[in-house]
Short mmCIF file of C-alpha atoms in Angstrom, two decimals:
data_model
loop_
_atom_site.label_atom_id
_atom_site.label_comp_id
_atom_site.label_asym_id
_atom_site.label_seq_id
_atom_site.Cartn_x
_atom_site.Cartn_y
_atom_site.Cartn_z
CA MET A 292 -8.63 40.72 1.51
CA SER A 293 -6.38 38.67 3.96
CA LEU A 294 -8.35 35.14 3.10
CA ASN A 295 -6.63 33.40 6.15
CA SER A 296 -9.86 33.03 8.11
CA PHE A 297 -12.74 30.57 7.63
CA GLY A 298 -16.24 30.26 9.03
CA HIS A 299 -19.28 32.06 9.78
CA LEU A 300 -20.06 32.61 13.43
CA PHE A 301 -17.36 30.02 14.66
CA ARG A 302 -14.36 31.86 13.03
CA VAL A 303 -10.89 30.85 12.76
CA THR A 304 -7.90 32.57 11.47
CA THR A 305 -4.45 31.25 11.08
CA TRP A 306 -1.06 32.84 11.16
CA GLY A 307 2.68 31.51 10.97
CA GLU A 308 4.96 30.04 9.23
CA SER A 309 6.77 26.68 8.74
CA HIS A 310 10.24 27.91 9.97
CA GLY A 311 9.14 31.54 11.67
CA PRO A 312 9.32 31.64 16.05
CA ALA A 313 5.82 30.37 15.81
CA LEU A 314 2.55 30.01 14.70
CA GLY A 315 -1.01 29.96 16.02
CA CYS A 316 -5.01 30.71 15.50
CA VAL A 317 -7.55 33.50 16.68
CA VAL A 318 -11.07 31.44 16.97
CA ASP A 319 -13.76 33.76 17.47
CA GLY A 320 -17.86 33.18 18.04
CA CYS A 321 -16.59 30.33 20.41
CA PRO A 322 -19.65 29.95 22.75
CA PRO A 323 -19.16 30.89 26.50
CA GLY A 324 -19.08 28.45 29.66
CA VAL A 325 -17.59 25.51 27.85
CA ALA A 326 -14.74 23.88 29.75
CA VAL A 327 -11.48 23.94 27.62
CA ASP A 328 -7.76 23.88 29.03
CA ALA A 329 -4.51 23.17 27.38
CA ASP A 330 -4.87 19.40 27.69
CA THR A 331 -7.75 19.50 25.65
CA ILE A 332 -6.25 20.65 22.74
CA GLN A 333 -2.99 19.11 22.94
CA HIS A 334 -4.67 15.81 22.98
CA TRP A 335 -5.50 16.54 19.04
CA LEU A 336 -2.02 17.87 18.48
CA ASP A 337 -0.04 15.10 19.67
CA LEU A 338 -2.10 13.04 16.89
CA ARG A 339 -0.79 14.99 14.34
CA LYS A 340 2.79 16.22 15.55
CA PRO A 341 5.67 15.11 13.51
CA GLY A 342 8.37 12.53 14.21
CA THR A 343 5.72 9.78 15.23
CA SER A 344 6.91 7.31 13.47
CA LYS A 345 9.30 6.42 10.32
CA TYR A 346 6.82 6.98 8.05
CA VAL A 347 6.73 10.48 8.53
CA THR A 348 8.78 13.66 8.60
CA GLN A 349 11.68 13.28 11.30
CA ARG A 350 11.42 16.81 12.29
CA ARG A 351 10.81 17.05 16.13
CA GLU A 352 8.37 19.05 17.27
CA PRO A 353 6.65 19.19 20.54
CA ASP A 354 3.67 21.29 19.35
CA ALA A 355 2.70 22.45 22.79
CA VAL A 356 -0.04 24.84 22.57
CA GLU A 357 -0.63 28.18 24.63
CA ILE A 358 -3.69 29.85 25.25
CA LEU A 359 -3.15 33.27 25.28
CA SER A 360 -6.53 34.65 25.75
CA GLY A 361 -10.52 33.70 25.55
CA VAL A 362 -10.28 31.04 28.79
CA PHE A 363 -10.64 31.65 32.45
CA GLU A 364 -10.51 29.50 35.10
CA GLY A 365 -11.05 26.11 32.79
CA VAL A 366 -13.76 27.84 30.93
CA THR A 367 -14.37 29.58 27.40
CA THR A 368 -15.63 33.19 28.05
CA GLY A 369 -17.08 34.03 24.64
CA THR A 370 -13.92 36.35 23.73
CA PRO A 371 -11.43 35.65 20.55
CA ILE A 372 -9.32 32.99 22.26
CA SER A 373 -5.92 32.77 20.98
CA LEU A 374 -3.88 29.91 20.66
CA LEU A 375 0.17 29.78 19.93
CA ILE A 376 2.17 26.96 19.31
CA ARG A 377 6.40 27.66 19.20
CA ASN A 378 8.34 26.00 16.24
CA ALA A 379 11.45 24.03 17.96
CA ASP A 380 13.11 22.47 15.34
CA GLN A 381 13.75 24.25 12.15
CA ARG A 382 16.93 23.57 9.99
CA SER A 383 16.26 26.41 7.46
CA LYS A 384 19.83 25.72 5.77
CA ASP A 385 18.34 22.34 4.66
CA TYR A 386 16.33 24.61 2.21
CA GLY A 387 19.43 27.00 0.62
CA ALA A 388 19.32 25.37 -2.14
CA ILE A 389 16.04 26.16 -3.58
CA ALA A 390 15.87 29.45 -2.37
CA ASP A 391 15.86 30.78 -6.32
CA ALA A 392 14.36 27.60 -8.19
CA PHE A 393 10.97 26.27 -7.49
CA ARG A 394 9.82 22.93 -6.51
CA PRO A 395 7.39 20.91 -9.28
CA GLY A 396 4.24 20.05 -7.60
CA HIS A 397 5.05 22.58 -5.19
CA ALA A 398 3.54 26.06 -4.70
CA ASP A 399 7.10 27.82 -4.85
CA TYR A 400 6.19 29.24 -8.29
CA ALA A 401 2.58 30.36 -7.74
CA TYR A 402 3.63 32.16 -4.65
CA HIS A 403 6.71 33.76 -6.41
CA VAL A 404 4.25 35.02 -9.11
CA LYS A 405 1.65 36.46 -7.21
CA TYR A 406 3.50 38.01 -4.37
CA GLY A 407 7.03 38.79 -5.97
CA ILE A 408 8.53 37.51 -2.58
CA ARG A 409 8.52 34.10 -0.92
CA ASP A 410 10.09 32.28 2.46
CA HIS A 411 11.84 29.24 0.71
CA ARG A 412 12.48 27.92 4.57
CA GLY A 413 9.89 25.02 4.57
CA GLY A 414 7.74 26.54 2.13
CA GLY A 415 6.58 29.25 4.29
CA ARG A 416 3.06 29.77 4.76
CA SER A 417 2.27 26.94 1.99
CA SER A 418 3.72 24.18 4.29
CA ALA A 419 1.50 21.62 5.67
CA ARG A 420 3.24 22.91 9.18
CA GLU A 421 0.33 25.42 8.98
CA THR A 422 -2.18 22.79 9.59
CA ALA A 423 -1.52 22.64 13.29
CA ALA A 424 -3.48 25.86 14.25
CA ARG A 425 -6.18 24.41 12.56
CA VAL A 426 -6.42 20.90 14.75
CA ALA A 427 -5.90 23.39 17.49
CA ALA A 428 -8.68 25.23 16.85
CA GLY A 429 -10.65 21.93 15.98
CA GLY A 430 -9.92 21.07 19.53
CA ILE A 431 -12.14 23.86 20.97
CA ALA A 432 -14.68 22.85 18.22
CA ARG A 433 -14.78 19.19 19.59
CA ALA A 434 -15.20 20.61 23.07
CA VAL A 435 -17.99 22.71 22.27
CA LEU A 436 -19.72 19.99 20.05
CA ALA A 437 -19.60 17.50 23.10
CA ASP A 438 -21.51 19.78 24.83
CA MET A 439 -24.13 20.76 22.17
CA MET A 440 -24.40 17.28 20.70
CA PRO A 441 -23.28 14.72 23.45
CA GLY A 442 -22.65 11.35 21.28
CA MET A 443 -21.58 13.37 18.19
CA ARG A 444 -18.32 11.67 16.75
CA VAL A 445 -15.70 12.70 14.12
CA ARG A 446 -13.21 9.93 12.95
CA GLY A 447 -10.64 9.72 10.40
CA ALA A 448 -8.94 7.26 8.03
CA MET A 449 -6.81 6.47 5.35
CA VAL A 450 -8.58 4.35 2.76
CA ARG A 451 -5.92 4.56 -0.04
CA MET A 452 -1.98 5.34 -0.49
CA GLY A 453 -1.35 5.23 -3.89
CA GLU A 454 -2.65 2.80 -6.19
CA ARG A 455 -3.24 0.42 -2.83
CA GLU A 456 -6.37 0.52 -1.25
CA ILE A 457 -8.10 -0.74 1.63
CA ASP A 458 -10.64 -3.90 1.86
CA ARG A 459 -13.85 -2.05 3.38
CA ALA A 460 -15.25 -5.50 4.40
CA ALA A 461 -12.26 -5.74 7.13
CA TRP A 462 -13.16 -2.09 7.99
CA ASP A 463 -12.25 -2.03 11.98
CA TRP A 464 -12.25 2.03 13.59
CA ASP A 465 -10.25 0.55 16.47
CA GLU A 466 -7.38 -0.89 14.18
CA VAL A 467 -7.18 3.27 13.08
CA ALA A 468 -4.97 3.64 16.45
CA ARG A 469 -3.18 0.42 16.12
CA ASN A 470 -0.79 1.23 13.15
CA PRO A 471 1.24 4.58 11.70
CA PHE A 472 -1.24 5.06 8.69
CA TRP A 473 -4.47 5.71 10.10
CA THR A 474 -6.27 3.06 8.19
CA PRO A 475 -9.09 0.86 9.57
CA ASP A 476 -7.58 -2.23 7.69
CA ALA A 477 -5.09 -4.46 9.47
CA GLY A 478 -3.95 -5.96 6.20
CA ALA A 479 -3.79 -2.93 4.36
CA ALA A 480 -1.51 -1.34 7.02
CA ALA A 481 0.97 -4.37 6.73
CA ASP A 482 1.21 -4.21 2.93
CA TRP A 483 1.51 -0.26 3.20
CA ALA A 484 4.55 -0.79 5.39
CA GLY A 485 6.88 -2.33 3.23
CA TYR A 486 5.40 -0.13 0.06
CA LEU A 487 6.24 3.32 1.76
CA ASP A 488 9.77 1.82 3.04
CA GLY A 489 10.65 1.27 -0.25
CA LEU A 490 9.32 4.70 -1.61
CA ARG A 491 11.23 6.47 1.41
CA LYS A 492 14.41 4.89 0.84
CA ALA A 493 14.10 5.64 -3.20
CA GLY A 494 14.02 9.08 -2.66
CA ASP A 495 10.09 9.86 -3.65
CA SER A 496 6.80 9.67 -2.43
CA VAL A 497 2.69 9.03 -2.86
CA GLY A 498 -0.38 10.37 -2.30
CA ALA A 499 -2.81 9.29 -0.27
CA VAL A 500 -7.27 9.11 0.07
CA ILE A 501 -8.53 10.13 3.31
CA GLU A 502 -11.91 9.72 4.74
CA VAL A 503 -13.81 11.59 7.41
CA VAL A 504 -17.04 10.36 9.24
CA ALA A 505 -18.79 12.40 11.54
CA SER A 506 -22.07 10.15 13.11
CA GLY A 507 -24.52 11.56 15.40
CA VAL A 508 -24.84 14.83 13.66
CA PRO A 509 -28.71 15.58 13.72
CA ALA A 510 -30.72 16.60 10.87
CA GLY A 511 -31.14 20.04 9.63
CA LEU A 512 -27.83 21.69 9.82
CA GLY A 513 -27.23 23.92 6.43
CA ALA A 514 -29.02 25.97 4.18
CA PRO A 515 -30.61 25.88 0.69
CA VAL A 516 -28.18 27.29 -1.93
CA TYR A 517 -25.44 29.31 -1.06
CA GLY A 518 -25.16 28.04 2.94
CA LYS A 519 -24.88 24.49 1.97
CA LEU A 520 -23.46 22.11 4.36
CA ASP A 521 -21.42 20.30 1.95
CA THR A 522 -20.23 23.35 0.12
CA ASP A 523 -18.48 24.72 3.45
CA LEU A 524 -17.24 21.23 4.29
CA ALA A 525 -15.70 21.03 0.66
CA ALA A 526 -14.28 24.41 1.07
CA ALA A 527 -12.39 23.34 4.32
CA MET A 528 -11.34 20.43 2.77
CA MET A 529 -9.94 21.78 -0.04
CA SER A 530 -8.17 24.19 2.01
CA ILE A 531 -5.77 21.57 3.57
CA ASN A 532 -2.47 21.89 1.90
CA ALA A 533 -1.82 19.33 -0.77
CA VAL A 534 -5.38 18.62 -1.15
CA LYS A 535 -6.63 18.16 -4.87
CA GLY A 536 -9.77 16.59 -4.86
CA ILE A 537 -13.32 16.04 -2.53
CA GLU A 538 -16.23 13.64 -2.45
CA ILE A 539 -19.05 13.75 -0.39
CA GLY A 540 -20.90 10.26 -0.17
CA ASP A 541 -20.49 8.29 -3.20
CA GLY A 542 -18.74 11.57 -4.74
CA PHE A 543 -17.98 10.85 -8.65
CA ALA A 544 -19.23 6.99 -8.48
CA ALA A 545 -22.62 8.88 -8.18
CA ALA A 546 -22.47 9.55 -11.42
CA THR A 547 -22.38 5.97 -12.75
CA LEU A 548 -25.49 4.72 -10.82
CA THR A 549 -28.99 4.81 -11.93
CA GLY A 550 -31.49 6.85 -10.25
CA SER A 551 -33.17 4.09 -8.47
CA ALA A 552 -29.46 2.55 -7.74
CA ASN A 553 -28.31 6.43 -6.10
CA ALA A 554 -31.42 6.60 -4.14
CA ASP A 555 -31.56 6.26 -0.41
CA GLU A 556 -34.92 4.85 0.20
CA MET A 557 -36.50 5.69 3.51
CA ARG A 558 -38.71 3.83 5.84
CA MET A 559 -40.24 4.52 9.32
CA GLY A 560 -38.07 3.34 11.96
CA ARG A 561 -38.83 1.14 15.14
CA SER A 562 -38.37 2.92 18.19
CA MET A 563 -36.79 0.94 20.78
CA ASP A 564 -37.88 3.57 23.69
CA ASP A 565 -41.27 2.56 24.62
CA ILE A 566 -41.09 -1.31 24.75
CA VAL A 567 -43.80 -2.68 27.00
CA GLU A 568 -44.08 -6.29 28.08
CA VAL A 569 -47.18 -7.79 26.38
CA THR A 570 -49.62 -10.60 27.94
CA LEU A 571 -51.28 -12.65 25.49
CA ASP A 572 -55.08 -13.68 25.71
CA GLY A 573 -57.31 -14.38 23.78
CA GLY A 574 -60.56 -12.35 23.35
CA ARG A 575 -62.46 -10.25 21.19
CA LEU A 576 -60.81 -6.81 19.59
CA ASP A 577 -62.55 -3.56 20.05
CA SER A 578 -60.36 -0.59 19.90
CA THR A 579 -58.57 1.23 16.59
CA ARG A 580 -55.17 1.88 18.66
CA GLN A 581 -52.39 1.07 16.52
CA TYR A 582 -48.99 -0.61 17.53
CA VAL A 583 -46.16 -2.37 15.87
CA ILE A 584 -45.99 -6.17 17.10
CA ARG A 585 -42.89 -8.14 17.14
CA ALA A 586 -42.68 -11.90 18.06
CA ALA A 587 -40.94 -15.19 17.22
CA THR A 588 -41.92 -16.91 13.59
CA ASP A 589 -41.63 -20.91 13.56
CA THR A 590 -38.64 -19.95 11.47
CA GLU A 591 -37.16 -18.44 14.62
CA LYS A 592 -36.82 -15.15 12.68
CA GLU A 593 -38.66 -12.19 13.84
CA ARG A 594 -41.75 -10.49 11.78
CA TRP A 595 -42.97 -7.52 12.02
CA PHE A 596 -46.64 -6.29 11.43
CA HIS A 597 -49.40 -4.05 12.36
CA VAL A 598 -52.24 -4.92 14.54
CA ARG A 599 -55.11 -2.20 14.24
CA ASP A 600 -57.44 -3.64 16.61
CA VAL A 601 -56.07 -4.16 19.91
CA SER A 602 -58.02 -3.65 23.26
CA VAL A 603 -55.80 -2.56 26.10
CA VAL A 604 -57.37 -4.50 29.14
CA ASP A 605 -55.31 -3.39 31.80
CA GLU A 606 -52.50 -0.94 32.11
CA ASP A 607 -50.54 0.01 35.08
CA GLY A 608 -47.78 1.93 33.57
CA ALA A 609 -44.79 -0.20 33.23
CA SER A 610 -46.64 -3.16 31.30
CA VAL A 611 -49.97 -3.47 29.46
CA THR A 612 -51.76 -6.84 28.73
CA LEU A 613 -53.32 -6.97 25.26
CA HIS A 614 -56.18 -9.19 23.88
CA LEU A 615 -54.63 -10.40 20.59
CA PRO A 616 -56.31 -12.49 18.22
CA ARG A 617 -54.75 -16.15 18.02
CA ARG A 618 -55.81 -16.70 14.04
CA ALA A 619 -54.02 -13.11 13.46
CA LEU A 620 -50.79 -14.75 14.73
CA SER A 621 -51.23 -18.33 13.38
CA GLU A 622 -51.75 -16.76 10.05
CA ARG A 623 -48.36 -14.87 9.96
CA GLY A 624 -46.57 -18.09 11.55
CA MET A 625 -46.02 -16.37 14.90
CA HIS A 626 -46.00 -18.07 18.24
CA HIS A 627 -48.18 -17.25 20.63
CA ALA A 628 -45.81 -16.80 23.35
CA ASP A 629 -44.25 -13.52 24.56
CA LEU A 630 -44.85 -10.31 22.28
CA THR A 631 -43.00 -7.19 22.36
CA ILE A 632 -45.10 -4.29 21.80
CA ILE A 633 -43.31 -0.81 20.33
CA HIS A 634 -45.60 1.99 20.54
CA GLY A 635 -45.39 4.31 17.37
CA ALA A 636 -42.80 3.91 14.77
CA GLY A 637 -39.72 6.19 15.56
CA LYS A 638 -38.34 8.37 13.26
CA PRO A 639 -37.30 7.74 9.55
CA GLU A 640 -34.48 5.39 8.40
CA PHE A 641 -32.33 5.39 5.21
CA THR A 642 -31.42 2.41 4.09
CA SER A 643 -28.32 3.48 2.28
CA ASN A 644 -26.06 6.64 2.26
CA HIS A 645 -25.13 7.15 -1.10
CA ALA A 646 -25.65 11.22 -0.13
CA GLY A 647 -22.91 10.98 2.63
CA GLY A 648 -25.83 12.28 5.40
CA VAL A 649 -26.60 15.53 3.05
CA MET A 650 -29.05 16.25 0.66
CA GLY A 651 -29.96 19.97 -0.76
CA GLY A 652 -26.92 21.16 1.48
CA ILE A 653 -28.70 20.37 4.65
CA SER A 654 -27.73 17.34 6.74
CA THR A 655 -30.35 14.11 6.91
CA GLY A 656 -29.54 12.91 10.14
CA GLN A 657 -27.19 10.09 8.91
CA ASP A 658 -23.19 9.99 8.75
CA ILE A 659 -21.92 12.55 7.40
CA VAL A 660 -18.82 11.15 4.95
CA VAL A 661 -16.53 13.11 3.30
CA ARG A 662 -13.27 11.73 1.24
CA PHE A 663 -10.37 14.22 -0.21
CA ALA A 664 -7.35 13.33 -2.26
CA VAL A 665 -4.18 14.33 -1.15
CA LYS A 666 -1.17 14.66 -3.89
CA PRO A 667 2.15 13.31 -3.32
CA THR A 668 4.83 15.55 -1.25
CA SER A 669 6.53 17.73 -3.53
CA SER A 670 10.10 17.79 -1.73
CA ILE A 671 11.75 14.47 -2.50
CA LEU A 672 15.03 13.26 -3.13
CA THR A 673 14.40 12.58 -6.85
CA PRO A 674 16.40 14.97 -9.39
CA ARG A 675 13.39 16.54 -11.41
CA ALA A 676 13.76 19.37 -14.04
CA THR A 677 12.70 23.00 -13.11
CA VAL A 678 13.44 26.55 -13.72
CA ASP A 679 14.78 29.25 -11.15
CA ARG A 680 13.69 32.81 -10.86
CA PHE A 681 16.27 33.97 -13.12
CA GLY A 682 14.84 31.97 -15.94
CA ASN A 683 17.83 29.17 -15.91
CA GLU A 684 16.66 25.70 -16.39
CA THR A 685 18.20 23.88 -13.99
CA GLU A 686 17.71 20.35 -11.86
CA ILE A 687 16.32 20.13 -8.34
CA VAL A 688 16.70 18.23 -5.80
CA THR A 689 15.15 19.15 -2.05
CA LYS A 690 16.98 17.72 1.00
CA GLY A 691 15.76 17.82 4.65
CA ARG A 692 13.13 16.08 6.50
CA HIS A 693 10.08 15.82 4.66
CA ASP A 694 6.87 13.04 4.89
CA PRO A 695 6.88 10.56 2.19
CA CYS A 696 3.32 10.18 2.15
CA VAL A 697 1.80 13.63 3.80
CA GLY A 698 -1.78 12.11 3.66
CA ILE A 699 -0.94 10.03 7.19
CA ARG A 700 -0.92 13.19 9.38
CA ALA A 701 -3.49 14.62 6.98
CA VAL A 702 -6.19 12.76 8.67
CA PRO A 703 -6.32 14.51 12.15
CA VAL A 704 -6.42 17.56 9.98
CA GLY A 705 -9.31 16.34 8.51
CA GLU A 706 -11.10 15.44 11.61
CA ALA A 707 -10.59 19.14 12.72
CA MET A 708 -11.90 20.87 9.88
CA MET A 709 -15.02 18.66 9.85
CA ALA A 710 -15.83 19.61 13.52
CA CYS A 711 -14.80 23.03 12.88
CA VAL A 712 -17.59 23.11 9.82
CA LEU A 713 -20.15 21.30 11.93
CA LEU A 714 -20.11 23.18 14.98
CA ASP A 715 -19.99 26.55 12.78
CA HIS A 716 -23.35 24.99 11.07
CA ALA A 717 -25.18 24.09 14.44
CA LEU A 718 -24.51 27.93 15.58
CA LEU A 719 -26.01 29.03 12.43
CA HIS A 720 -28.86 26.69 12.59
CA ARG A 721 -29.76 27.56 16.31
CA GLY A 722 -29.36 31.12 15.20
CA GLN A 723 -32.01 30.91 12.37
CA VAL A 724 -34.28 28.38 13.65
CA GLY A 725 -33.53 27.48 17.24
CA ALA A 726 -34.66 23.95 16.96
CA ASN A 727 -36.24 21.62 13.77
CA ARG A 728 -39.57 22.40 12.80
CA GLY A 729 -40.95 19.99 10.97
CA THR A 730 -42.08 16.36 11.92
CA VAL A 731 -42.67 13.01 10.53
CA GLY A 732 -45.26 10.47 11.74
CA GLY A 733 -45.66 12.49 15.05
#
């Protein structure tokens, strides 16, 4: 088993090494007829590529994607899509000194023990360079999701660098694109700049925590027990180079909560799709139709209540004239002015999201929230004790171009993995049940 593939119906196989001539992926199971071209994918690769700021590796790679198969006249054909990204700026000589010695904290030793051979140039297959292929596959997945789930959005951000966290009260998604750290907190970005500068000049590195949020995901994706959506999300994120931990929703913090605090309470939502005008008039109520009524109170706040006995006097399609009891309004401190009537009560709503949008392995329709922890880069200039493959104790210093915080460029990788998993489960869901079977309040 090669184990270089992931996914069930939407299946991605990545290949290539950090200092080889190229790397890439094969995407199988993509539905036909989806508009895709190189620019569609390149947009996402440009967000991940190295050399974009002084806070990431200065290796200069254009990461220009080439589509070799599976796309014809600008649309997918339903056959395997092969994507190639050529390496252009390798400096393998920088790794000569570590050809025989193992970097502490790196996969060098584990690869050597398992295979008896390893590509020391940039880490070979264990290098984060492999993630470029994942981002390319994620670009395909996003294009399909845009067709299947209009309005669905996947976004990521760095929420912690080392011991320094963001202020969640200052969260601004627009800020993510305005700083080199992918953080939604402008204050944190300013603080991290000086902090990482110091570490970089000292020849050291630091870890990070990334949060990926998918909004607009319908309820029903995922399956019980062994096909859980959160199982596959966790596996996808853990497969990213340097990731050491995963949380979904409150994650480990849920263990500190009581059952009453952790429960995401539910209520019936108020659908705004069927708003009609209401004309208030005095009179007798005779019907038993139920509506939700909204009006201004004496304190200028909105108050909601059910009026079960409502008489429809006139209905011409858009406007409805109702007779409502003045006494019912006055008892609730409401004006006898304009009212808004909302037919039905909409869909269920949650008052919190401790579960991170997944319960029982199935999406609930809430935002899906995943966080993953990225360890510090192992290739640093700070000397560390190690051994070589001959059994000699030695000291190692890693020269070359490396990310002082590899978590920065992990954000678009996490987004890509989220997109791939969501599409995979959307296709599985469509294949098994077609559309959701259960309804609430229908």
